[in-house]
Each structure stands twice: as C-alpha cells, then as structure tokens.
PDB file of C-alpha atoms and ligand atoms in Angstrom:
ATOM      1  CA  MET A 588      94.197 103.632 211.433  1.00  0.00           C
ATOM      2  CA  LYS A 589      95.646 101.753 208.492  1.00  0.00           C
ATOM      3  CA  GLU A 590      94.368 104.368 206.020  1.00  0.00           C
ATOM      4  CA  GLU A 591      96.218 107.203 207.791  1.00  0.00           C
ATOM      5  CA  LYS A 592      99.356 105.079 208.058  1.00  0.00           C
ATOM      6  CA  LEU A 593      99.103 104.477 204.332  1.00  0.00           C
ATOM      7  CA  VAL A 594      98.863 108.207 203.582  1.00  0.00           C
ATOM      8  CA  SER A 595     101.820 109.151 205.757  1.00  0.00           C
ATOM      9  CA  LEU A 596     103.890 106.379 204.187  1.00  0.00           C
ATOM     10  CA  ILE A 597     103.153 107.659 200.665  1.00  0.00           C
ATOM     11  CA  GLU A 598     103.948 111.197 201.874  1.00  0.00           C
ATOM     12  CA  ARG A 599     107.440 110.049 202.833  1.00  0.00           C
ATOM     13  CA  VAL A 600     108.004 109.197 199.163  1.00  0.00           C
ATOM     14  CA  LEU A 601     105.886 111.690 197.187  1.00  0.00           C
ATOM     15  CA  GLY A 602     105.731 114.654 199.596  1.00  0.00           C
ATOM     16  CA  PRO A 603     102.740 116.116 201.460  1.00  0.00           C
ATOM     17  CA  ALA A 604      99.231 115.205 200.304  1.00  0.00           C
ATOM     18  CA  LYS A 605      96.126 117.285 199.783  1.00  0.00           C
ATOM     19  CA  ARG A 606      92.873 115.677 200.917  1.00  0.00           C
ATOM     20  CA  ALA A 607      89.760 115.497 198.766  1.00  0.00           C
ATOM     21  CA  ARG A 608      86.260 113.997 198.767  1.00  0.00           C
ATOM     22  CA  GLY A 609      85.812 114.374 202.502  1.00  0.00           C
ATOM     23  CA  GLY A 610      89.135 112.678 203.201  1.00  0.00           C
ATOM     24  CA  GLU A 611      88.432 109.599 201.096  1.00  0.00           C
ATOM     25  CA  GLU A 612      91.136 110.603 198.627  1.00  0.00           C
ATOM     26  CA  ALA A 613      94.690 111.794 199.103  1.00  0.00           C
ATOM     27  CA  VAL A 614      96.193 113.796 196.233  1.00  0.00           C
ATOM     28  CA  PHE A 615      99.912 113.697 195.456  1.00  0.00           C
ATOM     29  CA  LYS A 616     102.422 114.818 192.897  1.00  0.00           C
ATOM     30  CA  CYS A 617     102.669 112.197 190.163  1.00  0.00           C
ATOM     31  CA  PRO A 618     105.982 110.291 190.022  1.00  0.00           C
ATOM     32  CA  ASN A 619     105.278 109.347 186.418  1.00  0.00           C
ATOM     33  CA  CYS A 620     104.760 112.698 184.669  1.00  0.00           C
ATOM     34  CA  ASN A 621     106.168 114.893 187.477  1.00  0.00           C
ATOM     35  CA  HIS A 622     103.481 117.503 186.808  1.00  0.00           C
ATOM     36  CA  HIS A 623     104.159 120.538 189.040  1.00  0.00           C
ATOM     37  CA  LYS A 624     100.677 120.357 190.604  1.00  0.00           C
ATOM     38  CA  LYS A 625      99.204 117.569 192.722  1.00  0.00           C
ATOM     39  CA  LYS A 626      97.195 115.583 190.196  1.00  0.00           C
ATOM     40  CA  LEU A 627      97.471 111.968 191.326  1.00  0.00           C
ATOM     41  CA  THR A 628      94.573 110.807 193.489  1.00  0.00           C
ATOM     42  CA  VAL A 629      94.714 107.757 195.748  1.00  0.00           C
ATOM     43  CA  ASN A 630      91.552 106.298 197.249  1.00  0.00           C
ATOM     44  CA  ILE A 631      92.793 105.521 200.753  1.00  0.00           C
ATOM     45  CA  TYR A 632      90.225 102.751 201.292  1.00  0.00           C
ATOM     46  CA  THR A 633      90.590 100.797 198.051  1.00  0.00           C
ATOM     47  CA  GLN A 634      94.170 101.943 197.147  1.00  0.00           C
ATOM     48  CA  ARG A 635      93.114 102.599 193.538  1.00  0.00           C
ATOM     49  CA  PHE A 636      95.067 105.516 192.119  1.00  0.00           C
ATOM     50  CA  GLN A 637      95.101 107.624 188.973  1.00  0.00           C
ATOM     51  CA  CYS A 638      96.915 110.686 187.636  1.00  0.00           C
ATOM     52  CA  TRP A 639      94.601 113.095 185.839  1.00  0.00           C
ATOM     53  CA  VAL A 640      97.404 114.459 183.687  1.00  0.00           C
ATOM     54  CA  CYS A 641      99.134 111.360 182.311  1.00  0.00           C
ATOM     55  CA  SER A 642      96.530 108.628 183.092  1.00  0.00           C
ATOM     56  CA  PHE A 643      99.080 106.619 185.091  1.00  0.00           C
ATOM     57  CA  ALA A 644      96.827 104.393 187.212  1.00  0.00           C
ATOM     58  CA  GLY A 645      96.653 101.178 189.202  1.00  0.00           C
ATOM     59  CA  HIS A 646      94.825  99.337 191.931  1.00  0.00           C
ATOM     60  CA  ARG A 647      97.536  98.954 194.587  1.00  0.00           C
ATOM     61  CA  VAL A 648      99.716 101.594 196.223  1.00  0.00           C
ATOM     62  CA  ILE A 649     102.691  99.251 195.907  1.00  0.00           C
ATOM     63  CA  GLN A 650     102.613  99.828 192.115  1.00  0.00           C
ATOM     64  CA  LEU A 651     102.739 103.557 192.738  1.00  0.00           C
ATOM     65  CA  LEU A 652     105.634 103.402 195.186  1.00  0.00           C
ATOM     66  CA  ARG A 653     107.593 101.046 192.945  1.00  0.00           C
ATOM     67  CA  LYS A 654     107.179 103.563 190.110  1.00  0.00           C
ATOM     68  CA  ALA A 655     108.491 106.266 192.457  1.00  0.00           C
ATOM     69  CA  LYS A 656     111.503 104.019 193.189  1.00  0.00           C
ATOM     70  CA  ALA A 657     110.733 103.972 196.915  1.00  0.00           C
ATOM     71  CA  PRO A 658     113.464 102.383 199.080  1.00  0.00           C
ATOM     72  CA  HIS A 659     113.028  98.800 200.299  1.00  0.00           C
ATOM     73  CA  ASN A 660     112.307  99.710 203.918  1.00  0.00           C
ATOM     74  CA  ILE A 661     109.285 101.752 202.792  1.00  0.00           C
ATOM     75  CA  LEU A 662     108.003  98.918 200.609  1.00  0.00           C
ATOM     76  CA  ASP A 663     108.395  96.533 203.548  1.00  0.00           C
ATOM     77  CA  GLU A 664     106.359  98.860 205.747  1.00  0.00           C
ATOM     78  CA  LEU A 665     103.711  99.060 203.052  1.00  0.00           C
ATOM     79  CA  LYS A 666     103.465  95.265 202.870  1.00  0.00           C
ATOM     80  CA  LYS A 667     102.756  95.223 206.637  1.00  0.00           C
ATOM     81  CA  ILE A 668      99.982  97.799 206.208  1.00  0.00           C
ATOM     82  CA  ASP A 669      98.637  95.861 203.192  1.00  0.00           C
ATOM     83  CA  GLU A 670      98.089  92.790 205.369  1.00  0.00           C
ATOM     84  CA  LYS A 671      95.356  94.742 207.129  1.00  0.00           C
ATOM     85  CA  PHE A 672      93.630  95.667 203.853  1.00  0.00           C
ATOM     86  CA  ASN A 673      91.032  93.221 202.645  1.00  0.00           C
ATOM     87  CA  PHE A 674      91.681  93.438 198.900  1.00  0.00           C
ATOM     88  CA  LYS A 675      89.754  90.271 198.146  1.00  0.00           C
ATOM     89  CA  SER A 676      86.402  91.662 199.211  1.00  0.00           C
ATOM     90  CA  ILE A 677      87.044  94.704 197.036  1.00  0.00           C
ATOM     91  CA  THR A 678      88.341  93.108 193.855  1.00  0.00           C
ATOM     92  CA  LYS A 679      86.584  89.734 193.792  1.00  0.00           C
ATOM     93  CA  GLN A 680      83.036  91.023 193.830  1.00  0.00           C
ATOM     94  CA  LYS A 681      81.144  89.853 190.806  1.00  0.00           C
ATOM     95  CA  PRO A 682      80.393  92.820 188.554  1.00  0.00           C
ATOM     96  CA  LYS A 683      76.649  93.540 188.762  1.00  0.00           C
ATOM     97  CA  ASP A 684      75.911  94.055 185.076  1.00  0.00           C
ATOM     98  CA  GLY A 685      78.671  91.905 183.654  1.00  0.00           C
ATOM     99  CA  PRO A 686      78.135  90.149 180.329  1.00  0.00           C
ATOM    100  CA  LYS A 687      76.406  86.780 180.182  1.00  0.00           C
ATOM    101  CA  LEU A 688      76.951  83.954 177.721  1.00  0.00           C
ATOM    102  CA  PRO A 689      74.130  83.472 175.195  1.00  0.00           C
ATOM    103  CA  GLU A 690      71.441  81.308 176.793  1.00  0.00           C
ATOM    104  CA  GLU A 691      71.856  78.623 174.131  1.00  0.00           C
ATOM    105  CA  TYR A 692      75.588  78.138 174.866  1.00  0.00           C
ATOM    106  CA  ILE A 693      76.581  74.462 175.191  1.00  0.00           C
ATOM    107  CA  PRO A 694      80.158  73.651 176.267  1.00  0.00           C
ATOM    108  CA  LEU A 695      81.946  71.673 173.558  1.00  0.00           C
ATOM    109  CA  TYR A 696      83.788  69.387 175.950  1.00  0.00           C
ATOM    110  CA  LYS A 697      80.398  67.862 176.860  1.00  0.00           C
ATOM    111  CA  ASP A 698      80.266  64.710 174.755  1.00  0.00           C
ATOM    112  CA  THR A 699      76.994  64.366 172.846  1.00  0.00           C
ATOM    113  CA  ASN A 700      75.910  62.738 169.593  1.00  0.00           C
ATOM    114  CA  SER A 701      75.060  66.051 167.977  1.00  0.00           C
ATOM    115  CA  ILE A 702      76.197  66.411 164.378  1.00  0.00           C
ATOM    116  CA  LEU A 703      76.445  70.174 164.911  1.00  0.00           C
ATOM    117  CA  ARG A 704      78.846  69.605 167.788  1.00  0.00           C
ATOM    118  CA  LYS A 705      81.075  67.527 165.491  1.00  0.00           C
ATOM    119  CA  LYS A 706      80.912  70.250 162.851  1.00  0.00           C
ATOM    120  CA  ALA A 707      81.897  72.886 165.399  1.00  0.00           C
ATOM    121  CA  ILE A 708      84.910  70.855 166.552  1.00  0.00           C
ATOM    122  CA  LYS A 709      85.954  70.194 162.957  1.00  0.00           C
ATOM    123  CA  TYR A 710      85.772  73.902 162.191  1.00  0.00           C
ATOM    124  CA  LEU A 711      87.942  74.727 165.217  1.00  0.00           C
ATOM    125  CA  GLU A 712      90.476  72.087 164.188  1.00  0.00           C
ATOM    126  CA  SER A 713      90.669  73.642 160.732  1.00  0.00           C
ATOM    127  CA  ARG A 714      91.699  76.889 162.428  1.00  0.00           C
ATOM    128  CA  GLY A 715      94.389  75.223 164.532  1.00  0.00           C
ATOM    129  CA  ILE A 716      92.386  75.037 167.760  1.00  0.00           C
ATOM    130  CA  THR A 717      93.038  71.798 169.647  1.00  0.00           C
ATOM    131  CA  LYS A 718      90.859  69.813 172.077  1.00  0.00           C
ATOM    132  CA  GLN A 719      93.063  71.135 174.902  1.00  0.00           C
ATOM    133  CA  ASP A 720      92.292  74.691 173.779  1.00  0.00           C
ATOM    134  CA  ILE A 721      88.564  73.881 173.844  1.00  0.00           C
ATOM    135  CA  VAL A 722      88.828  72.854 177.491  1.00  0.00           C
ATOM    136  CA  LYS A 723      91.245  75.642 178.460  1.00  0.00           C
ATOM    137  CA  TYR A 724      89.123  78.477 177.048  1.00  0.00           C
ATOM    138  CA  GLY A 725      85.747  76.867 177.732  1.00  0.00           C
ATOM    139  CA  ILE A 726      84.765  77.109 174.067  1.00  0.00           C
ATOM    140  CA  GLY A 727      81.151  76.215 173.355  1.00  0.00           C
ATOM    141  CA  TYR A 728      78.621  76.403 170.554  1.00  0.00           C
ATOM    142  CA  ALA A 729      74.904  76.981 170.026  1.00  0.00           C
ATOM    143  CA  GLU A 730      72.316  75.045 168.038  1.00  0.00           C
ATOM    144  CA  SER A 731      69.720  77.846 168.158  1.00  0.00           C
ATOM    145  CA  GLY A 732      69.291  81.485 169.167  1.00  0.00           C
ATOM    146  CA  VAL A 733      71.399  84.515 168.136  1.00  0.00           C
ATOM    147  CA  CYS A 734      74.517  82.340 167.939  1.00  0.00           C
ATOM    148  CA  GLU A 735      72.897  79.470 166.041  1.00  0.00           C
ATOM    149  CA  ASN A 736      75.580  77.321 164.374  1.00  0.00           C
ATOM    150  CA  MET A 737      78.377  79.368 165.869  1.00  0.00           C
ATOM    151  CA  VAL A 738      81.253  78.457 168.124  1.00  0.00           C
ATOM    152  CA  ILE A 739      81.273  80.703 171.201  1.00  0.00           C
ATOM    153  CA  ILE A 740      84.560  81.768 172.742  1.00  0.00           C
ATOM    154  CA  PRO A 741      84.322  83.265 176.238  1.00  0.00           C
ATOM    155  CA  SER A 742      86.884  85.600 177.790  1.00  0.00           C
ATOM    156  CA  TYR A 743      87.399  85.753 181.573  1.00  0.00           C
ATOM    157  CA  SER A 744      88.828  88.428 183.846  1.00  0.00           C
ATOM    158  CA  ASP A 745      91.740  87.735 186.197  1.00  0.00           C
ATOM    159  CA  ASP A 746      89.310  86.903 188.994  1.00  0.00           C
ATOM    160  CA  GLY A 747      87.444  84.441 186.830  1.00  0.00           C
ATOM    161  CA  PHE A 748      84.352  86.395 185.753  1.00  0.00           C
ATOM    162  CA  LEU A 749      83.154  86.464 182.163  1.00  0.00           C
ATOM    163  CA  ASN A 750      84.169  89.808 180.629  1.00  0.00           C
ATOM    164  CA  TYR A 751      83.356  89.248 176.931  1.00  0.00           C
ATOM    165  CA  TRP A 752      82.482  86.611 174.346  1.00  0.00           C
ATOM    166  CA  VAL A 753      82.586  86.221 170.564  1.00  0.00           C
ATOM    167  CA  GLY A 754      80.661  83.932 168.249  1.00  0.00           C
ATOM    168  CA  ARG A 755      81.934  82.694 164.887  1.00  0.00           C
ATOM    169  CA  SER A 756      79.833  80.699 162.448  1.00  0.00           C
ATOM    170  CA  PHE A 757      81.069  77.212 161.557  1.00  0.00           C
ATOM    171  CA  MET A 758      78.799  77.014 158.507  1.00  0.00           C
ATOM    172  CA  GLU A 759      80.489  78.159 155.308  1.00  0.00           C
ATOM    173  CA  SER A 760      77.225  79.393 153.811  1.00  0.00           C
ATOM    174  CA  ALA A 761      76.252  81.426 156.883  1.00  0.00           C
ATOM    175  CA  PHE A 762      74.960  84.914 156.171  1.00  0.00           C
ATOM    176  CA  ILE A 763      76.034  86.298 159.536  1.00  0.00           C
ATOM    177  CA  LYS A 764      79.567  85.169 160.298  1.00  0.00           C
ATOM    178  CA  HIS A 765      80.210  86.908 163.636  1.00  0.00           C
ATOM    179  CA  ARG A 766      78.459  87.879 166.815  1.00  0.00           C
ATOM    180  CA  LEU A 767      80.003  89.970 169.555  1.00  0.00           C
ATOM    181  CA  SER A 768      79.026  90.329 173.183  1.00  0.00           C
ATOM    182  CA  PRO A 769      76.825  93.443 173.411  1.00  0.00           C
ATOM    183  CA  SER A 770      78.836  94.540 176.490  1.00  0.00           C
ATOM    184  CA  SER A 771      81.754  97.004 176.649  1.00  0.00           C
ATOM    185  CA  LYS A 772      84.967  96.134 174.803  1.00  0.00           C
ATOM    186  CA  ASP A 773      86.996  98.052 177.379  1.00  0.00           C
ATOM    187  CA  ILE A 774      88.203  94.857 179.037  1.00  0.00           C
ATOM    188  CA  VAL A 775      91.357  92.726 179.073  1.00  0.00           C
ATOM    189  CA  GLY A 776      90.806  89.787 176.719  1.00  0.00           C
ATOM    190  CA  PHE A 777      91.764  86.361 178.136  1.00  0.00           C
ATOM    191  CA  ASP A 778      93.027  88.119 181.292  1.00  0.00           C
ATOM    192  CA  LEU A 779      92.620  84.885 183.281  1.00  0.00           C
ATOM    193  CA  PHE A 780      95.490  83.317 181.308  1.00  0.00           C
ATOM    194  CA  ILE A 781      97.899  86.271 181.212  1.00  0.00           C
ATOM    195  CA  ASN A 782     101.130  86.267 183.190  1.00  0.00           C
ATOM    196  CA  TRP A 783     101.780  89.960 183.809  1.00  0.00           C
ATOM    197  CA  ASP A 784     105.470  89.433 184.587  1.00  0.00           C
ATOM    198  CA  MET A 785     106.225  88.065 181.098  1.00  0.00           C
ATOM    199  CA  PRO A 786     106.258  89.522 177.562  1.00  0.00           C
ATOM    200  CA  VAL A 787     102.793  89.731 175.991  1.00  0.00           C
ATOM    201  CA  VAL A 788     101.490  89.661 172.427  1.00  0.00           C
ATOM    202  CA  ILE A 789      98.572  91.935 171.514  1.00  0.00           C
ATOM    203  CA  CYS A 790      96.433  90.802 168.586  1.00  0.00           C
ATOM    204  CA  GLU A 791      93.039  91.549 167.085  1.00  0.00           C
ATOM    205  CA  GLY A 792      90.885  88.444 167.286  1.00  0.00           C
ATOM    206  CA  ALA A 793      90.248  85.551 169.634  1.00  0.00           C
ATOM    207  CA  PHE A 794      91.540  83.036 167.063  1.00  0.00           C
ATOM    208  CA  ASP A 795      94.743  85.073 166.657  1.00  0.00           C
ATOM    209  CA  ALA A 796      95.340  85.048 170.408  1.00  0.00           C
ATOM    210  CA  MET A 797      94.622  81.342 170.743  1.00  0.00           C
ATOM    211  CA  SER A 798      97.002  80.461 167.917  1.00  0.00           C
ATOM    212  CA  VAL A 799      99.824  82.520 169.459  1.00  0.00           C
ATOM    213  CA  ARG A 800      99.279  80.249 172.516  1.00  0.00           C
ATOM    214  CA  ARG A 801     101.533  82.050 174.993  1.00  0.00           C
ATOM    215  CA  ASN A 802     100.445  85.191 176.809  1.00  0.00           C
ATOM    216  CA  ALA A 803      98.411  86.675 173.963  1.00  0.00           C
ATOM    217  CA  ILE A 804      95.692  89.258 174.491  1.00  0.00           C
ATOM    218  CA  PRO A 805      92.925  89.732 171.901  1.00  0.00           C
ATOM    219  CA  LEU A 806      91.458  93.223 171.421  1.00  0.00           C
ATOM    220  CA  PHE A 807      88.261  91.777 169.859  1.00  0.00           C
ATOM    221  CA  GLY A 808      88.763  94.544 167.313  1.00  0.00           C
ATOM    222  CA  LYS A 809      91.436  97.086 166.452  1.00  0.00           C
ATOM    223  CA  LYS A 810      91.182  99.480 169.402  1.00  0.00           C
ATOM    224  CA  MET A 811      92.991  99.212 172.718  1.00  0.00           C
ATOM    225  CA  GLY A 812      90.753 100.226 175.628  1.00  0.00           C
ATOM    226  CA  SER A 813      91.864 102.075 178.741  1.00  0.00           C
ATOM    227  CA  GLN A 814      91.611  98.995 180.978  1.00  0.00           C
ATOM    228  CA  LEU A 815      94.183  97.121 178.924  1.00  0.00           C
ATOM    229  CA  LYS A 816      96.459 100.149 178.557  1.00  0.00           C
ATOM    230  CA  THR A 817      96.431 100.749 182.304  1.00  0.00           C
ATOM    231  CA  LYS A 818      97.144  97.124 183.056  1.00  0.00           C
ATOM    232  CA  LEU A 819     100.051  97.013 180.584  1.00  0.00           C
ATOM    233  CA  ILE A 820     101.533 100.200 182.008  1.00  0.00           C
ATOM    234  CA  THR A 821     101.206  99.328 185.704  1.00  0.00           C
ATOM    235  CA  SER A 822     102.227  95.681 185.366  1.00  0.00           C
ATOM    236  CA  ASN A 823     105.761  94.309 185.203  1.00  0.00           C
ATOM    237  CA  VAL A 824     105.351  93.256 181.557  1.00  0.00           C
ATOM    238  CA  PRO A 825     108.790  94.040 180.108  1.00  0.00           C
ATOM    239  CA  HIS A 826     108.097  93.675 176.412  1.00  0.00           C
ATOM    240  CA  ILE A 827     104.966  94.129 174.336  1.00  0.00           C
ATOM    241  CA  TYR A 828     104.594  92.652 170.841  1.00  0.00           C
ATOM    242  CA  LEU A 829     101.966  94.282 168.657  1.00  0.00           C
ATOM    243  CA  ALA A 830     100.590  91.843 166.075  1.00  0.00           C
ATOM    244  CA  LEU A 831      97.850  93.942 164.483  1.00  0.00           C
ATOM    245  CA  ASP A 832      96.821  93.888 160.827  1.00  0.00           C
ATOM    246  CA  ASN A 833      98.514  96.253 158.410  1.00  0.00           C
ATOM    247  CA  ASP A 834      95.327  98.293 158.030  1.00  0.00           C
ATOM    248  CA  ALA A 835      95.691  99.318 161.680  1.00  0.00           C
ATOM    249  CA  VAL A 836      99.037 101.042 161.064  1.00  0.00           C
ATOM    250  CA  LYS A 837      98.044 104.369 162.605  1.00  0.00           C
ATOM    251  CA  ASP A 838      96.679 102.808 165.781  1.00  0.00           C
ATOM    252  CA  THR A 839      99.644 100.465 166.060  1.00  0.00           C
ATOM    253  CA  LEU A 840     102.087 103.380 165.927  1.00  0.00           C
ATOM    254  CA  LYS A 841     100.071 105.342 168.457  1.00  0.00           C
ATOM    255  CA  TYR A 842     100.006 102.430 170.927  1.00  0.00           C
ATOM    256  CA  ALA A 843     103.701 101.747 170.442  1.00  0.00           C
ATOM    257  CA  LYS A 844     104.518 105.377 171.174  1.00  0.00           C
ATOM    258  CA  GLU A 845     102.323 105.516 174.275  1.00  0.00           C
ATOM    259  CA  LEU A 846     103.652 102.282 175.736  1.00  0.00           C
ATOM    260  CA  ARG A 847     107.253 103.262 175.062  1.00  0.00           C
ATOM    261  CA  ALA A 848     106.666 106.529 176.915  1.00  0.00           C
ATOM    262  CA  TYR A 849     106.054 104.355 179.977  1.00  0.00           C
ATOM    263  CA  GLY A 850     109.357 102.570 179.590  1.00  0.00           C
ATOM    264  CA  LYS A 851     108.031  99.410 177.936  1.00  0.00           C
ATOM    265  CA  GLN A 852     109.919  97.727 175.124  1.00  0.00           C
ATOM    266  CA  VAL A 853     107.635  97.505 172.126  1.00  0.00           C
ATOM    267  CA  THR A 854     108.036  95.480 168.937  1.00  0.00           C
ATOM    268  CA  ILE A 855     105.717  95.744 165.967  1.00  0.00           C
ATOM    269  CA  LEU A 856     105.543  92.312 164.356  1.00  0.00           C
ATOM    270  CA  ASP A 857     105.565  92.254 160.585  1.00  0.00           C
ATOM    271  CA  LEU A 858     103.012  89.634 159.584  1.00  0.00           C
ATOM    272  CA  LYS A 859     103.208  90.379 155.844  1.00  0.00           C
ATOM    273  CA  GLU A 860      99.490  90.901 155.230  1.00  0.00           C
ATOM    274  CA  LYS A 861      98.562  87.796 157.204  1.00  0.00           C
ATOM    275  CA  ASP A 862      96.941  87.593 160.601  1.00  0.00           C
ATOM    276  CA  PRO A 863      98.488  85.568 163.442  1.00  0.00           C
ATOM    277  CA  ASN A 864      95.919  82.815 162.970  1.00  0.00           C
ATOM    278  CA  GLU A 865      97.174  82.275 159.401  1.00  0.00           C
ATOM    279  CA  VAL A 866     100.837  82.476 160.409  1.00  0.00           C
ATOM    280  CA  GLY A 867     100.206  79.926 163.188  1.00  0.00           C
ATOM    281  CA  PHE A 868     102.064  79.217 166.397  1.00  0.00           C
ATOM    282  CA  GLU A 869     105.415  78.221 164.847  1.00  0.00           C
ATOM    283  CA  GLY A 870     105.411  81.244 162.568  1.00  0.00           C
ATOM    284  CA  MET A 871     104.626  83.630 165.414  1.00  0.00           C
ATOM    285  CA  LEU A 872     107.333  82.109 167.564  1.00  0.00           C
ATOM    286  CA  ASN A 873     109.870  82.614 164.777  1.00  0.00           C
ATOM    287  CA  GLN A 874     108.711  86.194 164.363  1.00  0.00           C
ATOM    288  CA  ILE A 875     109.073  86.932 168.056  1.00  0.00           C
ATOM    289  CA  GLN A 876     112.455  85.253 168.405  1.00  0.00           C
ATOM    290  CA  GLY A 877     113.884  86.917 165.322  1.00  0.00           C
ATOM    291  CA  SER A 878     112.613  90.401 166.119  1.00  0.00           C
ATOM    292  CA  LYS A 879     114.295  93.401 167.685  1.00  0.00           C
ATOM    293  CA  PRO A 880     112.492  96.328 169.328  1.00  0.00           C
ATOM    294  CA  THR A 881     111.169  98.459 166.474  1.00  0.00           C
ATOM    295  CA  THR A 882     112.622 101.873 165.849  1.00  0.00           C
ATOM    296  CA  PHE A 883     110.130 104.246 164.329  1.00  0.00           C
ATOM    297  CA  SER A 884     112.287 105.161 161.378  1.00  0.00           C
ATOM    298  CA  SER A 885     112.689 101.501 160.451  1.00  0.00           C
ATOM    299  CA  TYR A 886     108.969 100.975 160.653  1.00  0.00           C
ATOM    300  CA  PHE A 887     108.173 103.997 158.503  1.00  0.00           C
ATOM    301  CA  GLU A 888     110.797 102.937 155.984  1.00  0.00           C
ATOM    302  CA  LYS A 889     109.177  99.556 155.684  1.00  0.00           C
ATOM    303  CA  LEU A 890     105.798 101.154 155.114  1.00  0.00           C
ATOM    304  CA  LEU A 891     107.055 103.581 152.519  1.00  0.00           C
ATOM    305  CA  PHE A 892     109.223 101.246 150.513  1.00  0.00           C
ATOM    306  CA  GLN A 893     107.348  97.964 150.634  1.00  0.00           C
TER     307      GLN A 893
HETATM  308 ZN1   ZN B1804     101.050 111.894 185.971  1.00  0.00          ZN
END
C-alpha cells in the first residue's frame, strides 16, 4: 500500500515511527527542532504534517524530507509514491463555510453608466490602483447593503476560492470607512498571486499590497496568522520583507525573529512613518533594492535614536 511505503520511506530518513490514531498518523522525531521525543505527526493519507513542539508544518511529505536534507534517491522514490496520491481531491475541495462576497457586490470591470461606478474607479485611481489591477484582483463595488458606496477587494486562496474581502468607502464624507469580511483572518492574503519561490513583501492592508505590485501579502491588519506563518516557513521563499507600520514594532520584531529561526532572510523596511500605499511602487522598489537584511541591533538603534 502506498501509505505504508510512504511511512517506511520517511523512516529511512527520520528513524522509526510510532503509530497513532488507529494507524492514521505516523509520529517521528522532528528534523526542525530535533526534540528528543517523537513529536512530529504525519497523516499518512493526506500527507499533512506538524510538529507539536516547534509548529513546523506542511501539507506534503516532500517538504518534510527536504527539510531533513534527505538524499536525492529518497526524494525520487517519494515522487513515485506521490504519483499514486490524489492530492487534488484533497486540497481542491471548496471549503464548506468559506466567506462569501457581499450580495450587492458588482464587478467594476462590468461597464455600466452608473455614476457610483465612475466614482469608485476614480477613487481607486487616486490610490494608485490601475484598470489592470481592477481586473487582476476582481475589485468590485456596491451601491447598497452593508458595503454601500464602498469598493470591495476580494482575496483568493491558491486554489482559487475566496478567503477574505475588504470594503473601503469611496465617499469622503462616509461615516463608516471600512468593512471587513466577518470570516477568520487566519488566511493567506492574495495567495492566488503569490510565487512561493520568490522573495515576498508582507504588509498591512490590501491597498499596500496592491501598490507593492510584486509578490506582496496583506495581513488585513497587524497580526500574522498561523496559516501564513506555516506557508512562509515551509515554502522556498528565500527572503521576507516586512513592511508594517511603525506602531507595530513589537509584532514586527517578533515575526522577524521567528522567521529567522527557520533560516529565512528577513528585512524590516523603514517606511519613515508612511505606509506602502503612500510610498508607492517606485518607492517600495527603491527600498527593497537598497536594503540589507536587518540586524537586530541596527533596528533597535534606529528606534532609540530616531
Ligand atoms: Zn519540531
């Protein structure tokens, strides 16, 4: 059976496994934290794995064996076993209670004579969002409902399902300026557009991420959820740029420390009290090109003596 072959292959790299949950899980020593007890569980049917000590996790055994620096012949054997696994049916199922766009959402690329539509597009232009961006992200707006007179920016998962949305009023006099999807924020913003083999920029808002243009992930807030952390850690992303506001200093340092512990290069971008949307694409590009990985003493110095 492919599941048993999978277990014995991992055993050749990580040593003998303990079985749990009626055989559904195999438990190994973790190659990431090297905890002396077996704390890393692998579901032998779905291949999802997680260490209960250091939170190292992923959804394919190949990520685990790469981390353990398994030799090429083992990885080749794994790829043969993987051909028999039907990952698509496991990962491409639509989440049952996933978020939905507000009912009143109208896509902006749909040409109508609405004055509100023109206002929405004008507002987006004023924030540096182009017509191409509108099509790329599927930005819409609403003329009534909870998001009345707001542009609506959807976020999609890597398999193309909506995982979040934000609304932003395009009326200057609006009393309520923002609406957020009532669903969980523990998602990967704009995942559909992220290349996980390239450097990424982490920023706070959807407008920030869109104005960075390349490989930028919005947090839709200031906190990094476990889904995003896990994906950053288990992916091949070599370099992570943190472009969070200065009032998120504590969180920024914490994230930088955590990600560096997993061998990622991390740079904290100094936006001088501005957010990426104000700095714009050119400004962000200059920041990224001119920056070196941050050392903690240099960052603290900057904070203390600015
Ligand atoms: Zn571990």
